[in-house]
mmCIF file of C-alpha atoms and ligand atoms in Angstrom:
data_model
loop_
_atom_site.group_PDB
_atom_site.id
_atom_site.type_symbol
_atom_site.label_atom_id
_atom_site.label_comp_id
_atom_site.label_asym_id
_atom_site.label_seq_id
_atom_site.Cartn_x
_atom_site.Cartn_y
_atom_site.Cartn_z
ATOM 1 C CA UNK V 35 59.439 -87.359 38.624
ATOM 2 C CA UNK V 36 56.162 -88.212 36.970
ATOM 3 C CA UNK V 37 56.766 -89.968 33.663
ATOM 4 C CA UNK V 38 53.442 -89.904 31.873
ATOM 5 C CA UNK V 39 51.666 -87.786 29.263
ATOM 6 C CA UNK V 40 48.935 -85.328 30.215
ATOM 7 C CA UNK V 41 46.559 -83.869 27.641
ATOM 8 C CA UNK V 42 45.756 -80.168 27.666
ATOM 9 C CA UNK V 43 43.574 -77.705 25.741
ATOM 10 C CA UNK V 44 43.500 -73.920 26.324
ATOM 11 C CA UNK V 45 39.859 -74.015 25.196
ATOM 12 C CA UNK V 46 38.923 -75.723 28.477
ATOM 13 C CA UNK V 47 39.543 -72.330 30.130
ATOM 14 C CA UNK V 48 36.830 -70.617 28.048
ATOM 15 C CA UNK V 49 33.945 -71.707 30.303
ATOM 16 C CA UNK V 50 33.482 -69.071 33.017
ATOM 17 C CA UNK V 51 30.242 -69.837 34.856
ATOM 18 C CA UNK V 52 30.836 -66.978 37.353
ATOM 19 C CA UNK V 53 28.005 -68.276 39.551
ATOM 20 C CA UNK V 54 25.697 -71.111 40.528
ATOM 21 C CA UNK V 55 22.044 -70.700 41.430
ATOM 22 C CA UNK V 56 21.866 -72.786 44.590
ATOM 23 C CA UNK V 57 18.677 -72.974 46.684
ATOM 24 C CA UNK V 58 17.447 -69.957 44.790
ATOM 25 C CA UNK V 59 20.528 -67.862 45.523
ATOM 26 C CA UNK V 60 23.276 -66.731 43.195
ATOM 27 C CA UNK V 61 26.548 -67.920 44.762
ATOM 28 C CA UNK V 62 30.111 -67.710 43.422
ATOM 29 C CA UNK V 63 31.135 -70.509 41.055
ATOM 30 C CA UNK V 64 33.625 -73.058 42.356
ATOM 31 C CA UNK V 65 34.183 -74.842 39.027
ATOM 32 C CA UNK V 66 36.560 -72.149 37.722
ATOM 33 C CA UNK V 67 39.302 -72.063 35.035
ATOM 34 C CA UNK V 68 41.994 -71.669 37.717
ATOM 35 C CA UNK V 69 41.388 -75.312 38.673
ATOM 36 C CA UNK V 70 42.790 -76.574 35.387
ATOM 37 C CA UNK V 71 45.695 -74.122 35.472
ATOM 38 C CA UNK V 72 46.644 -75.273 38.988
ATOM 39 C CA UNK V 73 46.666 -78.902 37.867
ATOM 40 C CA UNK V 74 48.723 -78.063 34.770
ATOM 41 C CA UNK V 75 51.317 -76.190 36.861
ATOM 42 C CA UNK V 76 51.687 -79.079 39.305
ATOM 43 C CA UNK V 77 51.990 -81.690 36.540
ATOM 44 C CA UNK V 78 54.613 -79.674 34.675
ATOM 45 C CA UNK V 79 56.611 -79.152 37.886
ATOM 46 C CA UNK V 80 56.465 -82.917 38.506
ATOM 47 C CA UNK V 81 57.902 -83.628 35.040
ATOM 48 C CA UNK V 82 54.803 -84.972 33.269
ATOM 49 C CA UNK V 83 54.790 -84.385 29.507
ATOM 50 C CA UNK V 84 52.127 -82.028 28.135
ATOM 51 C CA UNK V 85 50.403 -83.222 24.943
ATOM 52 C CA UNK V 86 48.055 -80.835 23.114
ATOM 53 C CA UNK V 87 44.508 -82.123 22.579
ATOM 54 C CA UNK V 88 43.682 -83.230 19.043
ATOM 55 C CA UNK V 89 40.289 -82.318 17.574
ATOM 56 C CA UNK V 90 37.983 -85.330 17.111
ATOM 57 C CA UNK V 91 34.696 -85.344 15.208
ATOM 58 C CA UNK V 92 31.346 -85.660 17.004
ATOM 59 C CA UNK V 93 30.890 -89.401 16.474
ATOM 60 C CA UNK V 94 32.209 -90.361 19.930
ATOM 61 C CA UNK V 95 30.040 -87.681 21.590
ATOM 62 C CA UNK V 96 26.921 -88.833 19.723
ATOM 63 C CA UNK V 97 27.649 -92.452 20.694
ATOM 64 C CA UNK V 98 26.995 -91.386 24.295
ATOM 65 C CA UNK V 99 24.662 -88.377 24.182
ATOM 66 C CA UNK V 100 21.243 -87.591 22.755
ATOM 67 C CA UNK V 101 21.796 -85.444 19.631
ATOM 68 C CA UNK V 102 19.160 -82.996 20.956
ATOM 69 C CA UNK V 103 21.247 -82.340 24.103
ATOM 70 C CA UNK V 104 24.392 -81.803 22.039
ATOM 71 C CA UNK V 105 22.595 -79.399 19.696
ATOM 72 C CA UNK V 106 21.105 -77.483 22.637
ATOM 73 C CA UNK V 107 24.508 -77.057 24.313
ATOM 74 C CA UNK V 108 26.064 -75.972 21.024
ATOM 75 C CA UNK V 109 23.489 -73.244 20.384
ATOM 76 C CA UNK V 110 22.158 -72.311 23.858
ATOM 77 C CA UNK V 111 24.385 -69.309 24.522
ATOM 78 C CA UNK V 112 23.902 -67.715 21.088
ATOM 79 C CA UNK V 113 20.099 -68.053 21.367
ATOM 80 C CA UNK V 114 19.998 -66.839 24.965
ATOM 81 C CA UNK V 115 22.248 -63.816 24.415
ATOM 82 C CA UNK V 116 20.283 -62.812 21.292
ATOM 83 C CA UNK V 117 17.051 -62.819 23.334
ATOM 84 C CA UNK V 118 18.217 -60.008 25.636
ATOM 85 C CA UNK V 119 17.170 -61.746 28.865
ATOM 86 C CA UNK V 120 17.785 -60.439 32.402
ATOM 87 C CA UNK V 121 20.238 -63.252 33.311
ATOM 88 C CA UNK V 122 23.787 -63.129 31.869
ATOM 89 C CA UNK V 123 23.902 -66.938 31.897
ATOM 90 C CA UNK V 124 21.575 -69.634 30.533
ATOM 91 C CA UNK V 125 19.539 -70.947 33.482
ATOM 92 C CA UNK V 126 16.293 -72.964 33.557
ATOM 93 C CA UNK V 127 13.157 -71.778 35.330
ATOM 94 C CA UNK V 128 10.721 -74.562 34.308
ATOM 95 C CA UNK V 129 11.564 -78.267 34.026
ATOM 96 C CA UNK V 130 10.056 -80.689 31.493
ATOM 97 C CA UNK V 131 9.501 -83.587 33.904
ATOM 98 C CA UNK V 132 7.968 -86.728 32.418
ATOM 99 C CA UNK V 133 5.129 -86.523 34.980
ATOM 100 C CA UNK V 134 4.250 -83.059 33.701
ATOM 101 C CA UNK V 135 3.522 -84.293 30.188
ATOM 102 C CA UNK V 136 1.872 -87.567 31.156
ATOM 103 C CA UNK V 137 4.680 -89.530 29.542
ATOM 104 C CA UNK V 138 4.345 -87.711 26.189
ATOM 105 C CA UNK V 139 7.469 -86.155 24.730
ATOM 106 C CA UNK V 140 7.368 -82.485 25.776
ATOM 107 C CA UNK V 141 6.926 -79.838 23.096
ATOM 108 C CA UNK V 142 10.012 -77.878 22.129
ATOM 109 C CA UNK V 143 9.221 -74.471 23.667
ATOM 110 C CA UNK V 144 9.096 -71.478 21.361
ATOM 111 C CA UNK V 145 10.394 -69.317 24.243
ATOM 112 C CA UNK V 146 14.190 -69.395 24.418
ATOM 113 C CA UNK V 147 13.970 -68.971 28.228
ATOM 114 C CA UNK V 148 11.948 -72.188 28.592
ATOM 115 C CA UNK V 149 14.219 -74.351 26.454
ATOM 116 C CA UNK V 150 16.900 -75.076 29.115
ATOM 117 C CA UNK V 151 14.200 -76.930 31.080
ATOM 118 C CA UNK V 152 14.232 -79.688 28.440
ATOM 119 C CA UNK V 153 17.879 -80.523 29.172
ATOM 120 C CA UNK V 154 18.976 -79.162 32.576
ATOM 121 C CA UNK V 155 18.142 -80.993 35.802
ATOM 122 C CA UNK V 156 19.442 -78.341 38.197
ATOM 123 C CA UNK V 157 19.876 -74.574 38.435
ATOM 124 C CA UNK V 158 23.571 -74.683 39.356
ATOM 125 C CA UNK V 159 24.944 -75.465 35.940
ATOM 126 C CA UNK V 160 25.001 -72.207 34.011
ATOM 127 C CA UNK V 161 25.907 -71.741 30.346
ATOM 128 C CA UNK V 162 27.857 -68.679 29.183
ATOM 129 C CA UNK V 163 29.843 -67.478 26.154
ATOM 130 C CA UNK V 164 32.589 -70.155 26.115
ATOM 131 C CA UNK V 165 30.782 -73.036 27.789
ATOM 132 C CA UNK V 166 30.204 -75.126 24.664
ATOM 133 C CA UNK V 167 33.747 -74.606 23.378
ATOM 134 C CA UNK V 168 35.204 -75.668 26.745
ATOM 135 C CA UNK V 169 32.910 -78.678 27.186
ATOM 136 C CA UNK V 170 33.624 -79.883 23.655
ATOM 137 C CA UNK V 171 37.378 -79.304 24.143
ATOM 138 C CA UNK V 172 37.234 -81.385 27.334
ATOM 139 C CA UNK V 173 35.883 -84.271 25.227
ATOM 140 C CA UNK V 174 38.811 -83.839 22.810
ATOM 141 C CA UNK V 175 41.190 -83.888 25.769
ATOM 142 C CA UNK V 176 39.679 -87.185 26.968
ATOM 143 C CA UNK V 177 39.698 -88.709 23.464
ATOM 144 C CA UNK V 178 43.337 -87.707 22.927
ATOM 145 C CA UNK V 179 44.230 -89.492 26.168
ATOM 146 C CA UNK V 180 42.378 -92.561 24.843
ATOM 147 C CA UNK V 181 44.446 -92.316 21.642
ATOM 148 C CA UNK V 182 47.634 -92.306 23.718
ATOM 149 C CA UNK V 183 46.619 -95.370 25.715
ATOM 150 C CA UNK V 184 45.306 -97.221 22.654
ATOM 151 C CA UNK V 185 48.686 -96.424 21.094
ATOM 152 C CA UNK V 186 50.604 -98.070 23.914
ATOM 153 C CA UNK V 187 50.931 -95.610 26.824
ATOM 154 C CA UNK V 188 50.115 -97.451 30.063
ATOM 155 C CA UNK V 189 48.669 -94.342 31.736
ATOM 156 C CA UNK V 190 47.535 -91.038 30.234
ATOM 157 C CA UNK V 191 45.925 -88.161 32.115
ATOM 158 C CA UNK V 192 43.182 -85.994 30.603
ATOM 159 C CA UNK V 193 42.999 -82.508 32.167
ATOM 160 C CA UNK V 194 39.280 -82.157 31.418
ATOM 161 C CA UNK V 195 37.355 -79.066 32.424
ATOM 162 C CA UNK V 196 34.432 -78.646 32.833
ATOM 163 C CA UNK V 197 33.961 -82.073 34.438
ATOM 164 C CA UNK V 198 31.414 -84.550 33.068
ATOM 165 C CA UNK V 199 30.349 -87.432 35.303
ATOM 166 C CA UNK V 200 26.966 -85.965 36.312
ATOM 167 C CA UNK V 201 25.684 -85.769 32.697
ATOM 168 C CA UNK V 202 23.335 -88.546 31.558
ATOM 169 C CA UNK V 203 22.553 -89.456 27.963
ATOM 170 C CA UNK V 204 20.086 -86.542 27.624
ATOM 171 C CA UNK V 205 20.255 -84.195 30.643
ATOM 172 C CA UNK V 206 23.042 -82.067 32.125
ATOM 173 C CA UNK V 207 23.719 -80.817 35.645
ATOM 174 C CA UNK V 208 26.177 -80.838 38.539
ATOM 175 C CA UNK V 209 28.511 -78.323 36.826
ATOM 176 C CA UNK V 210 28.866 -80.831 33.948
ATOM 177 C CA UNK V 211 27.770 -80.549 30.267
ATOM 178 C CA UNK V 212 29.212 -83.500 28.310
ATOM 179 C CA UNK V 213 30.256 -86.747 30.003
ATOM 180 C CA UNK V 214 33.996 -86.895 29.214
ATOM 181 C CA UNK V 215 34.427 -90.108 31.204
ATOM 182 C CA UNK V 216 31.596 -91.911 29.379
ATOM 183 C CA UNK V 217 32.823 -90.753 25.968
ATOM 184 C CA UNK V 218 36.345 -91.952 26.823
ATOM 185 C CA UNK V 219 35.034 -95.311 28.093
ATOM 186 C CA UNK V 220 32.985 -95.861 24.931
ATOM 187 C CA UNK V 221 35.925 -95.023 22.690
ATOM 188 C CA UNK V 222 38.336 -97.139 24.736
ATOM 189 C CA UNK V 223 35.892 -100.052 24.463
ATOM 190 C CA UNK V 224 35.862 -99.679 20.669
ATOM 191 C CA UNK V 225 39.655 -99.506 20.533
ATOM 192 C CA UNK V 226 40.798 -102.251 22.938
ATOM 193 C CA UNK V 227 37.733 -104.470 23.353
ATOM 194 C CA UNK V 228 35.697 -105.120 26.443
ATOM 195 C CA UNK V 229 34.872 -105.083 29.100
ATOM 196 C CA UNK V 230 36.302 -101.748 30.179
ATOM 197 C CA UNK V 231 35.849 -100.445 33.707
ATOM 198 C CA UNK V 232 35.163 -96.981 35.072
ATOM 199 C CA UNK V 233 36.211 -96.394 38.666
ATOM 200 C CA UNK V 234 34.932 -93.028 39.898
ATOM 201 C CA UNK V 235 36.598 -91.723 43.070
ATOM 202 C CA UNK V 236 35.086 -88.236 42.964
ATOM 203 C CA UNK V 237 33.434 -87.326 46.268
ATOM 204 C CA UNK V 238 30.036 -87.346 44.531
ATOM 205 C CA UNK V 239 28.206 -90.211 42.836
ATOM 206 C CA UNK V 240 28.953 -90.543 39.117
ATOM 207 C CA UNK V 241 25.236 -90.632 38.338
ATOM 208 C CA UNK V 242 25.552 -89.666 34.677
ATOM 209 C CA UNK V 243 28.071 -92.396 33.940
ATOM 210 C CA UNK V 244 25.924 -94.928 35.797
ATOM 211 C CA UNK V 245 22.835 -93.964 33.781
ATOM 212 C CA UNK V 246 24.657 -94.051 30.433
ATOM 213 C CA UNK V 247 25.942 -97.603 30.940
ATOM 214 C CA UNK V 248 22.994 -98.995 32.909
ATOM 215 C CA UNK V 249 22.094 -102.558 31.916
ATOM 216 C CA UNK V 250 25.280 -103.119 29.901
ATOM 217 C CA UNK V 251 27.982 -105.632 30.787
ATOM 218 C CA UNK V 252 30.720 -104.330 28.479
ATOM 219 C CA UNK V 253 31.315 -101.211 30.615
ATOM 220 C CA UNK V 254 31.628 -101.899 34.336
ATOM 221 C CA UNK V 255 30.960 -98.865 36.534
ATOM 222 C CA UNK V 256 32.001 -98.343 40.150
ATOM 223 C CA UNK V 257 31.624 -95.174 42.205
ATOM 224 C CA UNK V 258 32.966 -94.386 45.686
ATOM 225 C CA UNK V 259 31.294 -91.298 47.132
ATOM 226 C CA UNK V 260 29.715 -89.552 50.068
ATOM 227 C CA UNK V 261 26.315 -91.035 50.947
ATOM 228 C CA UNK V 262 23.635 -89.046 49.085
ATOM 229 C CA UNK V 263 21.305 -90.081 51.912
ATOM 230 C CA UNK V 264 23.386 -87.878 54.238
ATOM 231 C CA UNK V 265 22.256 -84.861 52.220
ATOM 232 C CA UNK V 266 24.723 -84.744 49.341
ATOM 233 C CA UNK V 267 24.448 -84.214 45.593
ATOM 234 C CA UNK V 268 23.053 -85.916 43.496
ATOM 235 C CA UNK V 269 20.575 -86.727 46.326
ATOM 236 C CA UNK V 270 18.277 -89.022 44.280
ATOM 237 C CA UNK V 271 20.911 -91.564 43.214
ATOM 238 C CA UNK V 272 24.119 -93.243 44.297
ATOM 239 C CA UNK V 273 22.763 -95.844 46.696
ATOM 240 C CA UNK V 274 23.818 -99.494 47.051
ATOM 241 C CA UNK V 275 20.281 -100.513 46.013
ATOM 242 C CA UNK V 276 21.244 -99.552 42.433
ATOM 243 C CA UNK V 277 24.049 -102.149 42.337
ATOM 244 C CA UNK V 278 24.081 -105.084 39.941
ATOM 245 C CA UNK V 279 26.772 -107.292 38.382
ATOM 246 C CA UNK V 280 28.106 -104.390 36.272
ATOM 247 C CA UNK V 281 27.443 -101.393 38.562
ATOM 248 C CA UNK V 282 28.749 -100.804 42.069
ATOM 249 C CA UNK V 283 27.992 -97.869 44.352
ATOM 250 C CA UNK V 284 29.884 -97.579 47.614
ATOM 251 C CA UNK V 285 28.276 -94.695 49.528
ATOM 252 C CA UNK V 286 30.296 -93.568 52.552
ATOM 253 C CA UNK V 287 29.344 -91.638 55.665
ATOM 254 C CA UNK V 288 30.646 -88.068 55.979
ATOM 255 C CA UNK V 289 34.054 -87.917 57.776
ATOM 256 C CA UNK V 290 34.923 -91.463 56.676
ATOM 257 C CA UNK V 291 38.653 -90.661 56.252
ATOM 258 C CA UNK V 292 41.450 -92.628 54.565
ATOM 259 C CA UNK V 293 40.912 -96.102 55.986
ATOM 260 C CA UNK V 294 37.244 -96.527 55.062
ATOM 261 C CA UNK V 295 37.634 -94.646 51.776
ATOM 262 C CA UNK V 296 40.559 -96.841 50.691
ATOM 263 C CA UNK V 297 38.612 -99.994 51.620
ATOM 264 C CA UNK V 298 35.885 -98.742 49.277
ATOM 265 C CA UNK V 299 38.434 -98.012 46.524
ATOM 266 C CA UNK V 300 39.730 -101.599 46.912
ATOM 267 C CA UNK V 301 36.163 -102.919 46.541
ATOM 268 C CA UNK V 302 35.683 -100.772 43.431
ATOM 269 C CA UNK V 303 39.008 -102.011 42.006
ATOM 270 C CA UNK V 304 37.806 -105.606 42.399
ATOM 271 C CA UNK V 305 34.892 -104.895 40.046
ATOM 272 C CA UNK V 306 37.453 -103.715 37.471
ATOM 273 C CA UNK V 307 39.592 -106.868 37.639
ATOM 274 C CA UNK V 308 38.049 -108.604 34.574
ATOM 275 C CA UNK V 309 38.414 -105.437 32.450
ATOM 276 C CA UNK V 310 40.751 -104.991 29.492
ATOM 277 C CA UNK V 311 41.257 -101.300 30.230
ATOM 278 C CA UNK V 312 40.418 -98.773 32.933
ATOM 279 C CA UNK V 313 39.069 -95.248 33.149
ATOM 280 C CA UNK V 314 39.665 -93.516 36.458
ATOM 281 C CA UNK V 315 37.176 -90.681 36.957
ATOM 282 C CA UNK V 316 39.463 -88.687 39.216
ATOM 283 C CA UNK V 317 37.671 -86.219 41.416
ATOM 284 C CA UNK V 318 39.917 -84.963 44.188
ATOM 285 C CA UNK V 319 37.057 -83.353 46.085
ATOM 286 C CA UNK V 320 37.062 -86.208 48.616
ATOM 287 C CA UNK V 321 40.181 -84.535 50.067
ATOM 288 C CA UNK V 322 40.143 -82.965 53.520
ATOM 289 C CA UNK V 323 40.710 -79.393 52.280
ATOM 290 C CA UNK V 324 37.960 -79.458 49.670
ATOM 291 C CA UNK V 325 35.042 -77.085 50.220
ATOM 292 C CA UNK V 326 32.589 -79.478 48.484
ATOM 293 C CA UNK V 327 33.196 -82.683 50.419
ATOM 294 C CA UNK V 328 33.160 -84.014 53.957
ATOM 295 C CA UNK V 329 35.081 -87.275 53.315
ATOM 296 C CA UNK V 330 38.409 -86.013 54.741
ATOM 297 C CA UNK V 331 40.780 -88.082 52.625
ATOM 298 C CA UNK V 332 44.478 -87.117 52.883
ATOM 299 C CA UNK V 333 46.997 -86.605 50.073
ATOM 300 C CA UNK V 334 48.645 -89.878 51.128
ATOM 301 C CA UNK V 335 45.205 -91.497 50.814
ATOM 302 C CA UNK V 336 44.916 -90.323 47.206
ATOM 303 C CA UNK V 337 48.409 -91.641 46.457
ATOM 304 C CA UNK V 338 47.419 -95.019 47.911
ATOM 305 C CA UNK V 339 44.197 -95.019 45.837
ATOM 306 C CA UNK V 340 46.374 -94.477 42.765
ATOM 307 C CA UNK V 341 48.572 -97.394 43.804
ATOM 308 C CA UNK V 342 45.554 -99.692 44.318
ATOM 309 C CA UNK V 343 44.177 -98.842 40.863
ATOM 310 C CA UNK V 344 47.652 -99.073 39.278
ATOM 311 C CA UNK V 345 48.062 -102.600 40.669
ATOM 312 C CA UNK V 346 45.288 -103.741 38.343
ATOM 313 C CA UNK V 347 47.971 -103.459 35.643
ATOM 314 C CA UNK V 348 45.467 -102.203 33.068
ATOM 315 C CA UNK V 349 45.941 -99.611 30.327
ATOM 316 C CA UNK V 350 44.502 -96.581 32.097
ATOM 317 C CA UNK V 351 43.006 -93.237 31.101
ATOM 318 C CA UNK V 352 42.610 -90.826 34.008
ATOM 319 C CA UNK V 353 39.857 -88.251 33.423
ATOM 320 C CA UNK V 354 39.629 -85.197 35.671
ATOM 321 C CA UNK V 355 36.299 -84.705 37.430
ATOM 322 C CA UNK V 356 35.801 -82.515 40.556
ATOM 323 C CA UNK V 357 38.177 -80.948 43.073
ATOM 324 C CA UNK V 358 37.737 -77.323 44.113
ATOM 325 C CA UNK V 359 40.492 -76.328 46.539
ATOM 326 C CA UNK V 360 42.900 -74.371 44.351
ATOM 327 C CA UNK V 361 45.830 -74.753 46.759
ATOM 328 C CA UNK V 362 45.714 -78.565 46.860
ATOM 329 C CA UNK V 363 44.077 -79.712 43.612
ATOM 330 C CA UNK V 364 47.405 -79.888 41.743
ATOM 331 C CA UNK V 365 49.346 -81.842 44.365
ATOM 332 C CA UNK V 366 46.387 -84.243 44.833
ATOM 333 C CA UNK V 367 46.312 -85.061 41.104
ATOM 334 C CA UNK V 368 50.109 -85.459 40.997
ATOM 335 C CA UNK V 369 50.140 -87.773 44.010
ATOM 336 C CA UNK V 370 47.328 -89.951 42.631
ATOM 337 C CA UNK V 371 49.104 -90.279 39.294
ATOM 338 C CA UNK V 372 52.397 -91.006 41.050
ATOM 339 C CA UNK V 373 50.690 -93.874 42.872
ATOM 340 C CA UNK V 374 49.106 -95.122 39.653
ATOM 341 C CA UNK V 375 52.129 -94.916 37.405
ATOM 342 C CA UNK V 376 54.933 -96.102 39.655
HETATM 343 ZN ZN1 ZN D 699 32.451 -84.064 42.965
#
């Protein structure tokens, strides 16, 4: 039996991206509502206690994100749908790169169809009718889990969807809109004191979280992920060259498997040792059955990763990130939490 609280919001199901535009082609979305439902079913069957998310005001979101990004996400669908455009989802076609404007702040485009290019850094991360409501609910889920841990729970799990770790302070991408992990870490820091640590075991580099806390020593960030140099998202970031005293990337070769992956998780856990509290950014897409990852970690490997992180003995908020195999996502989350909470 799994004796820990997990936070849930039905609103997280409202985001239905339907598709991703990948290398110019519309492909079926993998970040689907059924992911969260599969996790919820597995947690309930394992005996974890469901706690409804409590609404929190925007202060914790605005402590992490540029207000312009938040306002864009809040209004993007209404503006797009009112403009009667050929795409049924908000998608950028032009990108406001700093090099384009010679370092000047880009103008806010009058054309609704150009505006996503101020805030999106890829074409995969589409916005539809319930996207804002789901992304904002995912933040409430994470903040409610922080409340539980600040109130004395040793471990609380936040069933966040959509995920968040690819979102920087001002730009979104990677199927993520608001950085739930970074918001939770900032709030946890305010509640329990620092430093706090974020250990990200998603198969992909937590580039947004890294960028948000870059140069700070009160939030320690570690990420274990498939080597972006081997051709994996986010491609431009996630290398060991970005490491400093408060940020650790451990890029791994494809097909690394349990032994090498767990060594990397142990190295990441060491960075978290001085912390007062821990956020685990739990992506289960490093698992062997996942369509998005080549790392080939087993369910037993995830359980052991949970045990390694649990041995730190820190108050811990677990925030859901990636994981796309609907048959195994639930058991992988349950096993990781079982390792963490035992
Ligand atoms: Zn991932």
